[in-house]
Coordinates of C-alpha atoms and ligand atoms in Angstrom, one line a residue:
M66 CA 25.5 -23.2 32.6
L67 CA 27.8 -25.9 31.4
M68 CA 31.2 -24.6 30.6
N69 CA 32.6 -25.6 27.1
R70 CA 36.0 -27.1 27.4
I71 CA 38.8 -25.8 25.1
N72 CA 39.4 -27.9 22.1
L73 CA 41.9 -27.5 19.3
L74 CA 40.1 -26.7 16.1
P75 CA 40.3 -29.5 13.4
E76 CA 42.9 -28.6 10.7
N77 CA 40.4 -28.4 8.1
L78 CA 38.3 -25.9 9.8
I79 CA 41.4 -23.8 10.6
N80 CA 42.1 -23.9 6.9
Q81 CA 38.6 -23.0 6.0
I82 CA 38.6 -20.0 8.2
A83 CA 41.8 -18.8 6.7
A84 CA 40.4 -19.4 3.3
G85 CA 37.7 -16.9 4.1
E86 CA 40.4 -14.4 3.6
V87 CA 42.1 -15.7 0.4
I88 CA 39.3 -17.5 -1.4
E89 CA 36.1 -15.5 -1.7
R90 CA 35.0 -16.9 -5.1
P91 CA 36.1 -18.9 -8.1
A92 CA 38.1 -15.9 -9.4
S93 CA 40.1 -15.8 -6.3
V94 CA 41.1 -19.4 -6.8
V95 CA 42.1 -18.6 -10.6
K96 CA 44.2 -15.6 -9.3
E97 CA 46.1 -17.6 -6.7
L98 CA 46.8 -20.4 -9.1
V99 CA 47.7 -18.4 -12.1
E100 CA 50.0 -16.3 -9.9
N101 CA 51.6 -19.6 -8.7
S102 CA 52.1 -20.6 -12.4
I103 CA 53.9 -17.2 -13.1
D104 CA 56.1 -17.6 -10.1
A105 CA 57.1 -21.1 -11.4
G106 CA 58.3 -19.3 -14.6
A107 CA 55.6 -20.7 -17.0
T108 CA 55.4 -19.2 -20.3
R109 CA 52.1 -20.9 -21.2
I110 CA 49.2 -21.0 -18.8
E111 CA 45.7 -22.3 -19.7
V112 CA 42.7 -21.7 -17.5
Q113 CA 39.6 -23.7 -18.1
L114 CA 36.3 -23.2 -16.3
S115 CA 33.4 -25.7 -16.3
N116 CA 30.4 -26.8 -14.1
E117 CA 29.1 -23.2 -13.7
C118 CA 32.5 -22.0 -12.6
R119 CA 32.7 -24.7 -9.7
N120 CA 35.3 -26.5 -11.5
I121 CA 38.7 -25.0 -12.5
R122 CA 41.6 -26.5 -14.2
I123 CA 44.9 -24.5 -14.6
A124 CA 47.8 -26.1 -16.6
D125 CA 51.2 -24.5 -16.9
N126 CA 54.6 -25.3 -18.3
G127 CA 56.6 -23.9 -15.2
H128 CA 59.3 -25.6 -13.4
G129 CA 56.9 -28.0 -11.5
I130 CA 56.9 -29.0 -7.8
H131 CA 59.4 -31.7 -6.6
K132 CA 57.7 -35.0 -5.6
D133 CA 59.2 -34.7 -2.1
D134 CA 57.7 -31.1 -1.8
I135 CA 54.2 -31.8 -2.9
G136 CA 52.8 -32.7 0.3
L137 CA 54.3 -29.7 1.9
A138 CA 53.1 -27.4 -0.8
F139 CA 49.6 -28.1 0.4
S140 CA 50.2 -27.3 3.9
R141 CA 49.8 -23.9 5.6
H142 CA 52.6 -21.4 5.7
A143 CA 54.6 -23.7 3.3
T144 CA 56.3 -21.7 0.6
S145 CA 59.3 -21.9 -1.7
K146 CA 59.3 -18.1 -1.9
L147 CA 60.0 -16.4 1.4
I148 CA 63.7 -16.7 1.8
D149 CA 64.4 -14.3 4.6
E150 CA 62.5 -11.6 6.6
N151 CA 63.8 -8.8 4.2
S152 CA 62.1 -10.4 1.1
L153 CA 58.7 -9.9 2.9
W154 CA 59.3 -6.3 1.9
E155 CA 59.9 -7.0 -1.7
L156 CA 57.5 -7.7 -4.5
S157 CA 59.6 -9.8 -7.0
T158 CA 57.3 -12.9 -6.6
L159 CA 53.6 -12.7 -6.6
G160 CA 52.8 -14.9 -3.7
F161 CA 54.7 -15.5 -0.6
R162 CA 52.4 -16.3 2.3
G163 CA 52.2 -20.1 1.5
E164 CA 48.4 -19.9 2.3
A165 CA 46.7 -20.4 -1.1
L166 CA 47.0 -24.1 -1.7
A167 CA 46.1 -24.9 1.9
S168 CA 43.0 -22.8 1.7
I169 CA 42.0 -24.1 -1.7
I170 CA 42.0 -27.8 -0.5
S171 CA 40.0 -27.0 2.5
I172 CA 37.0 -25.8 0.4
A173 CA 37.3 -27.8 -2.9
K174 CA 38.5 -31.3 -4.0
V175 CA 41.8 -30.8 -5.7
S176 CA 44.0 -33.0 -7.8
C177 CA 47.4 -31.9 -8.8
Y178 CA 49.8 -33.4 -11.3
S179 CA 53.2 -32.0 -11.4
R180 CA 56.7 -32.9 -12.7
T181 CA 60.1 -31.2 -12.5
E182 CA 62.6 -31.4 -15.3
D183 CA 64.9 -33.8 -13.2
M184 CA 62.0 -36.2 -12.3
D185 CA 61.4 -39.2 -14.6
T186 CA 57.8 -39.5 -13.9
G187 CA 55.3 -37.0 -12.4
V188 CA 53.5 -37.1 -9.2
K189 CA 49.8 -36.7 -8.5
A190 CA 48.5 -35.3 -5.3
E191 CA 44.8 -35.8 -4.3
C192 CA 43.4 -33.6 -1.7
E193 CA 39.9 -33.6 0.0
N194 CA 39.1 -31.9 3.4
S195 CA 42.7 -31.0 3.8
Q196 CA 43.9 -34.7 3.6
I197 CA 46.5 -35.2 1.0
S198 CA 47.5 -38.5 -0.8
V199 CA 50.5 -38.6 -3.2
T200 CA 51.1 -41.2 -5.9
E201 CA 53.2 -41.5 -9.0
S202 CA 51.7 -40.3 -12.2
G203 CA 53.0 -39.6 -15.7
C204 CA 52.8 -36.1 -16.9
A205 CA 54.7 -33.4 -18.7
V206 CA 57.0 -31.0 -17.0
G207 CA 54.9 -28.4 -15.4
T208 CA 51.8 -28.4 -13.1
V209 CA 48.2 -29.1 -13.7
M210 CA 45.8 -28.2 -10.9
E211 CA 42.3 -29.4 -11.0
V212 CA 40.0 -27.7 -8.4
N213 CA 36.6 -29.2 -8.3
D214 CA 33.4 -28.6 -6.5
I215 CA 34.5 -25.3 -5.0
F216 CA 32.7 -24.6 -1.7
Y217 CA 31.1 -28.1 -1.6
N218 CA 31.6 -28.3 2.1
V219 CA 30.9 -24.7 2.9
P220 CA 27.3 -24.2 2.0
A221 CA 27.2 -20.7 3.5
R222 CA 29.9 -19.5 0.9
S223 CA 28.3 -21.5 -1.8
K224 CA 25.0 -19.8 -1.4
F225 CA 26.7 -16.3 -1.7
L226 CA 28.0 -17.1 -5.2
K227 CA 26.4 -15.2 -8.0
K228 CA 25.2 -16.5 -11.4
S229 CA 27.8 -18.5 -13.1
Q230 CA 28.0 -15.7 -15.8
T231 CA 28.8 -13.2 -13.3
E232 CA 31.3 -15.4 -11.5
F233 CA 32.8 -15.9 -14.9
S234 CA 33.1 -12.3 -15.6
Y235 CA 35.2 -11.9 -12.4
V236 CA 37.4 -14.7 -13.6
S237 CA 37.8 -13.1 -17.0
E238 CA 38.6 -9.7 -15.4
I239 CA 41.3 -11.3 -13.3
V240 CA 42.9 -13.2 -16.4
Q241 CA 42.6 -10.0 -18.5
N242 CA 44.5 -8.0 -15.9
I243 CA 47.1 -10.6 -15.5
A244 CA 47.6 -11.2 -19.3
L245 CA 48.0 -7.3 -19.6
S246 CA 50.7 -7.3 -17.0
H247 CA 52.5 -10.2 -18.4
P248 CA 52.7 -9.9 -22.2
Q249 CA 55.6 -12.3 -22.3
I250 CA 53.2 -15.2 -21.1
S251 CA 50.7 -16.9 -23.3
F252 CA 47.3 -17.2 -21.7
V253 CA 44.3 -19.2 -22.9
L254 CA 41.0 -18.8 -21.0
L255 CA 38.1 -21.3 -21.8
N256 CA 34.5 -21.5 -20.3
S257 CA 32.7 -24.7 -20.9
G258 CA 35.1 -25.5 -23.7
K259 CA 34.8 -22.2 -25.4
S260 CA 37.8 -20.2 -25.9
V261 CA 37.2 -16.6 -24.5
L262 CA 40.6 -15.1 -24.4
R263 CA 43.9 -16.0 -26.1
T264 CA 47.3 -14.1 -25.9
T265 CA 50.4 -15.2 -27.8
G266 CA 52.9 -14.2 -25.2
S267 CA 54.8 -12.1 -27.8
G268 CA 56.3 -9.9 -25.1
D269 CA 54.8 -6.7 -26.7
L270 CA 52.4 -4.9 -24.6
L271 CA 50.5 -3.4 -27.5
T272 CA 50.1 -6.9 -29.0
A273 CA 48.7 -8.1 -25.8
I274 CA 46.2 -5.2 -25.6
T275 CA 45.2 -6.1 -29.3
E276 CA 44.7 -9.6 -28.2
V277 CA 42.7 -8.9 -25.2
Y278 CA 40.7 -6.0 -26.6
S279 CA 41.0 -5.4 -30.2
K280 CA 43.0 -3.6 -33.0
D281 CA 40.5 -0.8 -33.0
M282 CA 41.2 -0.2 -29.3
A283 CA 44.9 -0.4 -29.9
N284 CA 44.7 2.2 -32.5
Q285 CA 43.3 4.7 -30.0
L286 CA 46.5 4.5 -27.8
V287 CA 49.7 6.2 -27.5
E288 CA 52.8 4.8 -25.9
V289 CA 53.9 6.2 -22.5
Y290 CA 57.4 6.1 -21.2
K291 CA 59.1 8.0 -18.7
E292 CA 61.8 7.4 -16.0
D293 CA 63.2 9.0 -13.0
K294 CA 66.8 7.8 -12.9
T295 CA 67.5 9.3 -9.4
E296 CA 64.6 7.2 -7.8
G297 CA 65.1 4.3 -10.1
L298 CA 61.4 4.7 -11.2
V299 CA 60.0 3.8 -14.6
V300 CA 56.6 4.3 -16.0
R301 CA 55.7 2.5 -19.2
G302 CA 52.6 1.4 -21.1
Y303 CA 49.9 2.8 -23.3
A304 CA 47.2 5.4 -22.7
S305 CA 44.2 6.5 -24.8
K306 CA 44.1 9.6 -26.9
P307 CA 41.9 12.3 -25.3
E308 CA 39.2 12.0 -28.1
F309 CA 38.6 8.2 -27.0
T310 CA 37.0 7.9 -23.7
R311 CA 35.2 5.2 -21.7
T312 CA 32.4 5.5 -19.3
S313 CA 33.9 3.6 -16.5
K314 CA 37.2 3.4 -14.6
K315 CA 37.5 -0.3 -15.2
A316 CA 39.9 0.0 -18.1
I317 CA 42.5 1.8 -16.2
Y318 CA 45.1 -1.0 -15.5
L319 CA 47.8 -0.1 -13.0
F320 CA 50.6 -2.4 -12.3
V321 CA 53.4 -2.0 -9.8
N322 CA 56.3 -4.3 -10.6
N323 CA 54.0 -6.5 -12.7
R324 CA 51.4 -6.8 -10.1
A325 CA 47.8 -5.3 -10.4
V326 CA 47.2 -2.8 -7.6
K327 CA 44.4 -0.8 -6.3
C328 CA 45.9 2.6 -5.7
P329 CA 44.1 5.9 -5.0
V330 CA 47.3 7.8 -5.6
L331 CA 47.9 6.3 -9.1
L332 CA 44.2 6.7 -10.0
K333 CA 44.3 10.3 -9.0
A334 CA 47.5 10.8 -11.1
V335 CA 45.8 9.3 -14.2
D336 CA 42.8 11.6 -13.4
T337 CA 44.9 14.8 -13.1
A338 CA 46.8 14.1 -16.2
Y339 CA 43.6 13.9 -18.2
K340 CA 41.9 16.5 -16.2
D341 CA 41.6 19.3 -18.9
L342 CA 41.5 16.9 -21.8
I343 CA 38.4 14.8 -21.4
P344 CA 35.0 15.6 -20.1
S345 CA 34.2 14.9 -16.3
G346 CA 32.5 11.7 -15.9
K347 CA 34.5 10.1 -18.8
Y348 CA 37.6 8.0 -18.2
P349 CA 40.6 7.1 -20.3
F350 CA 41.7 3.5 -21.2
C351 CA 45.2 2.8 -19.9
V352 CA 47.6 0.1 -19.1
L353 CA 50.4 1.6 -17.0
S354 CA 53.2 -0.4 -15.6
L355 CA 55.5 1.1 -12.9
D356 CA 58.9 -0.3 -11.8
I357 CA 59.5 0.9 -8.4
P358 CA 62.7 -0.4 -6.5
P359 CA 61.3 -2.9 -3.9
A360 CA 63.0 -0.9 -1.1
S361 CA 60.6 1.9 -1.7
L362 CA 57.5 -0.3 -1.3
D363 CA 55.5 -1.8 1.6
V364 CA 53.2 -4.5 0.1
N365 CA 51.9 -6.2 3.2
V366 CA 49.4 -3.6 3.9
H367 CA 46.5 -5.6 2.4
P368 CA 45.9 -9.3 2.8
S369 CA 45.7 -10.0 -0.9
K370 CA 48.5 -7.6 -1.5
R371 CA 46.5 -5.3 -3.8
E372 CA 47.4 -2.3 -1.9
V373 CA 50.8 -0.8 -1.8
R374 CA 52.3 1.8 0.3
Y375 CA 55.1 3.9 -1.2
T376 CA 57.9 5.8 0.5
K377 CA 58.2 8.0 -2.6
A378 CA 54.6 8.8 -3.3
N379 CA 55.3 12.3 -4.5
Q380 CA 57.8 11.5 -7.1
I381 CA 55.7 8.5 -8.3
F382 CA 52.6 10.8 -8.6
N383 CA 54.4 13.4 -10.5
L384 CA 56.2 11.0 -12.8
V385 CA 52.8 9.2 -13.7
I386 CA 51.3 12.5 -14.6
A387 CA 54.3 13.8 -16.5
S388 CA 54.4 10.4 -18.5
I389 CA 50.8 10.6 -19.6
K390 CA 51.0 14.3 -20.3
S391 CA 54.1 14.1 -22.5
A392 CA 52.6 11.2 -24.4
V393 CA 49.2 12.7 -25.1
E394 CA 50.5 16.1 -25.5
D395 CA 52.7 15.1 -28.5
L396 CA 49.6 14.3 -30.4
G397 CA 48.7 16.2 -33.4
F398 CA 51.3 18.5 -32.5
V399 CA 53.3 19.6 -35.5
K400 CA 56.9 18.8 -34.7
F401 CA 59.4 21.3 -36.0
Q402 CA 62.8 20.7 -37.4
P403 CA 65.6 23.3 -37.4
A404 CA 66.3 24.7 -40.7
S405 CA 69.7 23.3 -40.6
T406 CA 68.6 19.7 -40.9
V407 CA 65.8 20.4 -43.4
A408 CA 66.3 22.2 -46.6
F409 CA 63.4 24.4 -47.3
N410 CA 62.6 27.8 -48.7
A411 CA 61.6 30.1 -45.9
Y412 CA 59.4 32.1 -48.2
A413 CA 58.0 29.3 -50.2
N414 CA 54.2 29.6 -50.6
D415 CA 53.1 26.7 -48.4
V416 CA 55.4 27.5 -45.5
Y417 CA 55.3 29.8 -42.7
T418 CA 58.6 30.5 -40.7
A419 CA 58.8 31.2 -37.0
E420 CA 59.5 34.9 -37.8
E421 CA 56.5 35.1 -40.0
T422 CA 54.4 33.3 -37.5
K423 CA 55.5 35.8 -34.8
K424 CA 54.5 38.8 -37.0
T425 CA 51.2 37.8 -38.2
S426 CA 49.9 36.2 -35.0
F427 CA 46.9 38.1 -33.7
M428 CA 47.3 36.5 -30.3
N429 CA 50.9 36.4 -29.1
K430 CA 50.7 38.0 -25.5
A431 CA 52.6 36.5 -22.4
I432 CA 51.7 35.5 -18.9
P433 CA 53.3 33.9 -15.5
S434 CA 54.6 30.6 -16.5
F435 CA 53.4 28.6 -13.5
K436 CA 54.4 25.0 -13.5
R437 CA 52.0 22.9 -11.4
E438 CA 53.8 20.5 -9.1
Y439 CA 51.7 18.0 -7.2
E440 CA 52.3 16.7 -3.8
V441 CA 50.9 13.7 -2.2
D442 CA 50.3 13.7 1.5
D443 CA 51.0 10.0 1.9
S444 CA 49.9 9.7 5.5
A445 CA 46.5 10.8 4.4
Q446 CA 46.8 9.4 1.0
T447 CA 45.4 12.6 -0.4
F448 CA 47.3 15.1 -2.4
S449 CA 47.6 18.8 -2.8
F450 CA 49.0 21.1 -5.3
V451 CA 52.0 23.2 -4.9
E452 CA 52.7 25.8 -7.5
S453 CA 56.0 27.3 -8.1
V454 CA 57.1 29.7 -10.7
K455 CA 59.8 28.1 -12.7
S456 CA 61.9 29.4 -15.6
K457 CA 60.7 28.7 -19.0
Q458 CA 63.9 26.7 -19.6
E459 CA 63.2 24.4 -16.7
Y460 CA 59.7 24.0 -17.7
E461 CA 60.6 22.9 -21.2
D462 CA 63.5 20.7 -19.9
E463 CA 61.0 18.9 -17.9
Q464 CA 58.1 18.8 -20.1
V465 CA 60.0 18.1 -23.4
T466 CA 57.4 20.0 -25.4
I467 CA 57.9 22.9 -27.8
S468 CA 56.1 26.1 -26.9
F469 CA 55.2 29.2 -28.7
A470 CA 55.4 32.4 -27.0
P471 CA 57.8 34.0 -26.7
M472 CA 59.4 32.9 -29.9
P473 CA 63.2 32.0 -29.6
S474 CA 65.2 35.3 -30.1
V475 CA 67.6 33.5 -32.4
A476 CA 65.2 32.8 -35.2
V477 CA 65.2 29.1 -35.5
E478 CA 63.3 28.6 -38.7
Q479 CA 60.5 26.4 -38.4
Q480 CA 58.2 25.1 -41.1
V481 CA 54.4 24.7 -40.7
P482 CA 52.4 23.7 -43.7
R483 CA 49.8 26.3 -44.7
P484 CA 46.3 24.8 -44.0
K485 CA 44.1 24.4 -47.1
I486 CA 40.9 26.0 -46.0
V487 CA 37.9 24.9 -48.0
G488 CA 35.6 27.4 -46.3
Q489 CA 33.4 28.1 -43.4
Y490 CA 30.2 26.4 -42.7
F491 CA 27.4 27.9 -40.8
N492 CA 29.7 30.5 -39.5
T493 CA 30.8 28.1 -37.0
Y494 CA 32.9 25.3 -38.5
I495 CA 36.1 25.7 -40.6
L496 CA 36.4 23.2 -43.4
V497 CA 40.0 22.1 -44.1
E498 CA 41.4 19.8 -46.8
H499 CA 43.4 17.4 -44.7
N500 CA 45.6 14.6 -46.2
E501 CA 43.3 12.1 -44.6
G502 CA 40.1 13.6 -45.8
L503 CA 37.7 16.5 -45.2
Q504 CA 38.4 17.9 -41.8
I505 CA 35.6 19.8 -39.9
I506 CA 36.8 22.0 -37.0
D507 CA 34.6 23.7 -34.5
Q508 CA 36.3 27.2 -34.7
H509 CA 35.5 28.3 -31.1
I510 CA 36.8 25.4 -29.2
A511 CA 39.8 25.1 -31.6
H512 CA 40.7 28.6 -30.9
E513 CA 39.9 28.2 -27.2
R514 CA 42.3 25.3 -26.8
T515 CA 45.0 27.3 -28.6
I516 CA 44.7 30.4 -26.3
Y517 CA 44.4 28.2 -23.2
E518 CA 47.7 26.3 -23.9
R519 CA 49.4 29.6 -24.5
L520 CA 48.2 31.2 -21.5
K521 CA 49.3 28.2 -19.5
D522 CA 52.8 28.6 -20.9
S523 CA 53.2 32.3 -20.7
K524 CA 55.2 34.3 -18.4
E525 CA 52.9 37.2 -17.4
F526 CA 49.4 38.4 -18.2
A527 CA 49.5 41.8 -19.8
S528 CA 46.6 43.8 -18.5
Q529 CA 44.7 46.6 -20.4
L530 CA 42.7 49.4 -18.8
L531 CA 39.0 49.6 -19.9
L532 CA 37.9 52.9 -21.2
S533 CA 34.2 52.3 -20.6
C534 CA 33.3 50.7 -17.3
V535 CA 30.0 48.9 -17.2
P536 CA 28.9 47.9 -13.6
V537 CA 27.6 44.3 -13.3
E538 CA 25.1 43.4 -10.8
V539 CA 26.1 40.6 -8.5
D540 CA 24.6 39.4 -5.1
D541 CA 26.5 39.8 -1.8
N542 CA 28.1 36.4 -1.9
Q543 CA 29.4 37.0 -5.4
A544 CA 30.8 40.3 -4.5
E545 CA 32.5 38.7 -1.5
L546 CA 33.9 35.9 -3.6
M547 CA 35.4 38.3 -6.1
L548 CA 36.9 40.4 -3.3
E549 CA 38.4 37.3 -1.7
N550 CA 40.0 36.3 -4.9
A551 CA 41.1 39.8 -6.0
E552 CA 44.7 39.1 -5.7
L553 CA 44.4 35.9 -7.8
L554 CA 42.4 37.6 -10.4
S555 CA 44.8 40.4 -10.7
R556 CA 47.6 37.8 -11.4
Y557 CA 45.7 36.9 -14.4
G558 CA 45.2 40.4 -15.6
Y559 CA 41.7 41.2 -14.1
K560 CA 41.2 44.3 -11.8
F561 CA 38.0 45.5 -10.6
E562 CA 36.1 47.5 -8.0
V563 CA 33.1 46.5 -6.0
M564 CA 30.6 49.4 -5.5
N565 CA 27.9 49.3 -2.8
S566 CA 28.8 45.7 -2.2
N567 CA 26.6 44.5 -5.2
R568 CA 28.0 46.0 -8.3
V569 CA 31.2 44.9 -9.9
I570 CA 33.1 47.1 -12.3
L571 CA 35.9 45.7 -14.3
K572 CA 38.7 48.2 -14.6
Q573 CA 41.3 46.1 -16.4
V574 CA 41.2 42.8 -18.3
P575 CA 43.9 40.8 -19.9
V576 CA 45.0 42.3 -23.2
I577 CA 43.5 39.3 -25.2
L578 CA 40.1 40.2 -23.9
A579 CA 40.2 43.9 -25.1
G580 CA 37.2 44.6 -27.1
K581 CA 35.2 41.8 -25.6
N582 CA 32.2 42.3 -23.5
P583 CA 33.2 42.8 -19.9
E584 CA 29.8 42.1 -18.5
S585 CA 29.7 38.4 -19.6
T586 CA 33.3 38.2 -18.5
V587 CA 32.3 39.1 -14.8
V588 CA 29.5 36.5 -15.0
E589 CA 31.8 33.8 -16.2
L590 CA 34.6 34.6 -13.7
I591 CA 32.1 34.2 -10.9
K592 CA 31.3 30.9 -12.1
A593 CA 34.9 29.9 -12.2
L594 CA 35.4 31.2 -8.6
E595 CA 32.4 29.1 -7.4
G596 CA 34.0 25.9 -8.6
S597 CA 36.3 23.7 -6.6
V598 CA 39.2 25.4 -5.1
E599 CA 41.8 23.2 -6.8
Q600 CA 40.3 24.2 -10.1
I601 CA 40.1 27.8 -9.7
E602 CA 43.1 29.0 -11.5
N603 CA 42.4 26.5 -14.3
E604 CA 38.8 27.8 -14.7
I605 CA 40.0 31.3 -14.8
L606 CA 42.3 30.4 -17.7
I607 CA 39.5 28.5 -19.4
T608 CA 37.2 31.5 -18.9
T609 CA 39.8 33.9 -20.3
S610 CA 40.4 31.6 -23.3
C611 CA 36.8 31.1 -24.0
H612 CA 36.2 34.9 -24.0
A613 CA 39.2 35.5 -26.2
A614 CA 38.4 33.0 -28.7
V615 CA 36.2 33.6 -31.8
K616 CA 32.6 32.8 -31.2
A617 CA 30.4 30.2 -32.9
G618 CA 28.4 32.0 -35.5
E619 CA 31.3 34.5 -36.1
K620 CA 32.0 35.2 -39.8
L621 CA 35.7 34.8 -40.4
S622 CA 38.0 35.7 -43.3
V623 CA 40.1 33.1 -45.1
W624 CA 43.1 34.7 -43.5
Q625 CA 41.8 34.5 -40.0
M626 CA 40.8 30.9 -40.5
E627 CA 44.1 30.0 -41.8
E628 CA 45.7 31.5 -38.8
I629 CA 43.4 29.9 -36.3
I630 CA 44.0 26.5 -37.9
R631 CA 47.7 26.8 -38.3
D632 CA 48.0 27.8 -34.5
W633 CA 45.7 25.1 -33.4
Q634 CA 47.6 22.5 -35.5
M635 CA 50.8 23.6 -33.6
T636 CA 49.0 23.4 -30.2
K637 CA 49.5 20.5 -27.8
N638 CA 46.4 18.6 -26.6
N639 CA 44.6 19.9 -29.6
G640 CA 42.1 17.0 -29.9
T641 CA 39.7 18.3 -27.3
C642 CA 38.8 21.6 -25.6
P643 CA 39.8 22.4 -21.9
H644 CA 36.4 20.9 -21.1
G645 CA 36.9 17.8 -22.9
R646 CA 34.7 18.2 -26.2
V647 CA 36.1 16.9 -29.2
I648 CA 37.4 19.6 -31.6
A649 CA 37.6 18.1 -35.1
K650 CA 36.2 15.4 -37.2
I651 CA 37.5 13.9 -40.4
I652 CA 35.3 12.5 -43.1
P653 CA 37.8 10.3 -45.0
L654 CA 38.1 10.9 -48.7
K655 CA 37.3 7.2 -49.2
E656 CA 33.9 7.7 -47.6
V657 CA 33.2 10.8 -49.7
A658 CA 34.4 9.1 -52.9
S659 CA 32.5 5.8 -52.3
F660 CA 29.4 7.8 -51.8
F661 CA 29.7 9.1 -55.3
G662 CA 30.8 5.6 -56.5
R663 CA 34.3 6.6 -57.2
S664 CA 37.4 4.7 -55.9
V665 CA 40.6 6.4 -54.5
Ligands
LIG708 P1 52.8 -19.2 -2.1 O1 52.5 -19.0 -3.5 O2 52.5 -18.1 -1.2 O3 54.2 -19.7 -1.8 P2 50.8 -21.2 -2.3 O4 50.0 -22.0 -1.3 O5 50.2 -20.6 -3.4 O6 51.8 -20.3 -1.6 O7 51.8 -22.4 -2.9 C1 52.8 -23.1 -2.1 C2 54.0 -23.6 -2.8 O8 53.6 -24.5 -3.8 C3 54.7 -22.4 -3.6 O9 55.5 -21.7 -2.8 C4 55.4 -23.2 -4.8 O10 56.6 -23.7 -4.2 C5 54.5 -24.4 -4.9 N1 53.6 -24.2 -6.1 C6 52.3 -23.9 -6.1 N2 51.9 -23.9 -7.4 C7 53.0 -24.1 -8.1 C8 53.0 -24.3 -9.7 N3 52.0 -24.1 -10.5 N4 54.3 -24.6 -10.2 C9 55.3 -24.9 -9.3 N5 55.2 -24.8 -8.0 C10 54.0 -24.5 -7.4
LIG709 MG1 50.6 -18.7 -4.2

């Protein structure tokens, strides 16, 4: 066999091989070039695609490339960004490996026009097969990159491109992502001359979301902001109300120091925050931006720097959960003001005071206040829960929410408007005259959410002996499951005995379940225990709340309805039930009036 002699690979081939890593498709070119424009301090960036996504033109008003540097900019490992070895670990600029331009000119024909402020005329660099020729050319301050015939000389790659429509959808996803992470920059995206996206660069994230999506979408969002001063961490952005969900994870935008990242830990945090607010299989919309000190990050884990490793994964994980929770939990939550700042008559007809609330409440029992803390195991990039019992004060300080039970001993008088009950429909729905229209509330799930939130906040679960003990038939596995979890169940107020290995007799139940059917409670508890381990305690709470709540089909007095509605209005997360179903619907007065040909 003839032995092959060793040859140096031609430069263009070296670049093409490297390009395989950086440039997969037109969207990757767009990403690299737009990031370069951002790094150049541009405030306006225009992206145009044509010729079935094979031609890309990107124009920016950044600081431009100096004429003496332009040749260098297109060679490998040439960058103006990596100053010393330490900055490799930082994430303040988007690109720093100096590979993008060299890769792009190995797989496409590129013309680049650029001018810096101190140059009288601009320069033009024409590149083909990694050969660069530079001439003078008039142009504005900034840079225009024209990338034509992508993959013209790499047929294998070219063949793998999808339909131009699909390729464009990748491009548009990238531009959306970048536009949302840089609301201070104006972006324009055109496809074959048609404008597809336009942001004004107002600097306001909500405006950018409105421009990328719509006003309707922006109306579904709440602002998120939380910081951890000791670690120098900040989470900011917007997240959807629990009533608004999407069917895919696509609209969960996560940015670390203004860069889009793929990060299981952050995704898990978002998931955990919404866990008992939205149904499983549904996802929120959110745009969350994290500021993390560069020293706590390792960004070189992934070649295109989409993956980040943190040194403070736990703190970050918890901060993201807390930031979303405190934003969405504020919703629909009647905020109280102390009497000293608001003049009102405590016994006026339309107002309940805290004292009165305490006296009349038919559900005001207490339970262990466990505060969930989440821990991320960063080596495995998985996470686990740690539960610690914290004092109520600590819990409140951290969560910045107002809780109900027990009521403060020094009566801070709080005012809650008395709901105007219209009536009960079908013994299942409570109709309320709301200031925005006719509100229809599902009585069972509204009550369930109220009880669930109280149980979560309470200190100890008062338990009550059952007088009549009805045995419930279970199978061996189920009996075993009950026994295994006996201690846990007793913490939540349930005590039982197992007879002859297949009969369970409930001896004690939480006080709020007194008078409810113990048989169905056992069945539901078993279901809770059969679920995923991490969810068991939550499911026990949901089961307890579900059983304690009024049922659909149960006739209620006006007094009961008032109390259920008033308590529910004061409850956090009151938009959905613990399994994510929407609790209330409002039919706007306008709609009712216009049906009858009236105007309001
Ligand atoms: P990197 O971005 O990793 O430095 P690139 O190959 O993407 O590598 O770019 C090489 C260099 O070209 C950059 O460091 C920058 O100095 C210059 N450059 C590229 N695009 C622009 C632009 N739009 N405006 C100004 N300078 C640019
Ligand atoms: Mg770059």
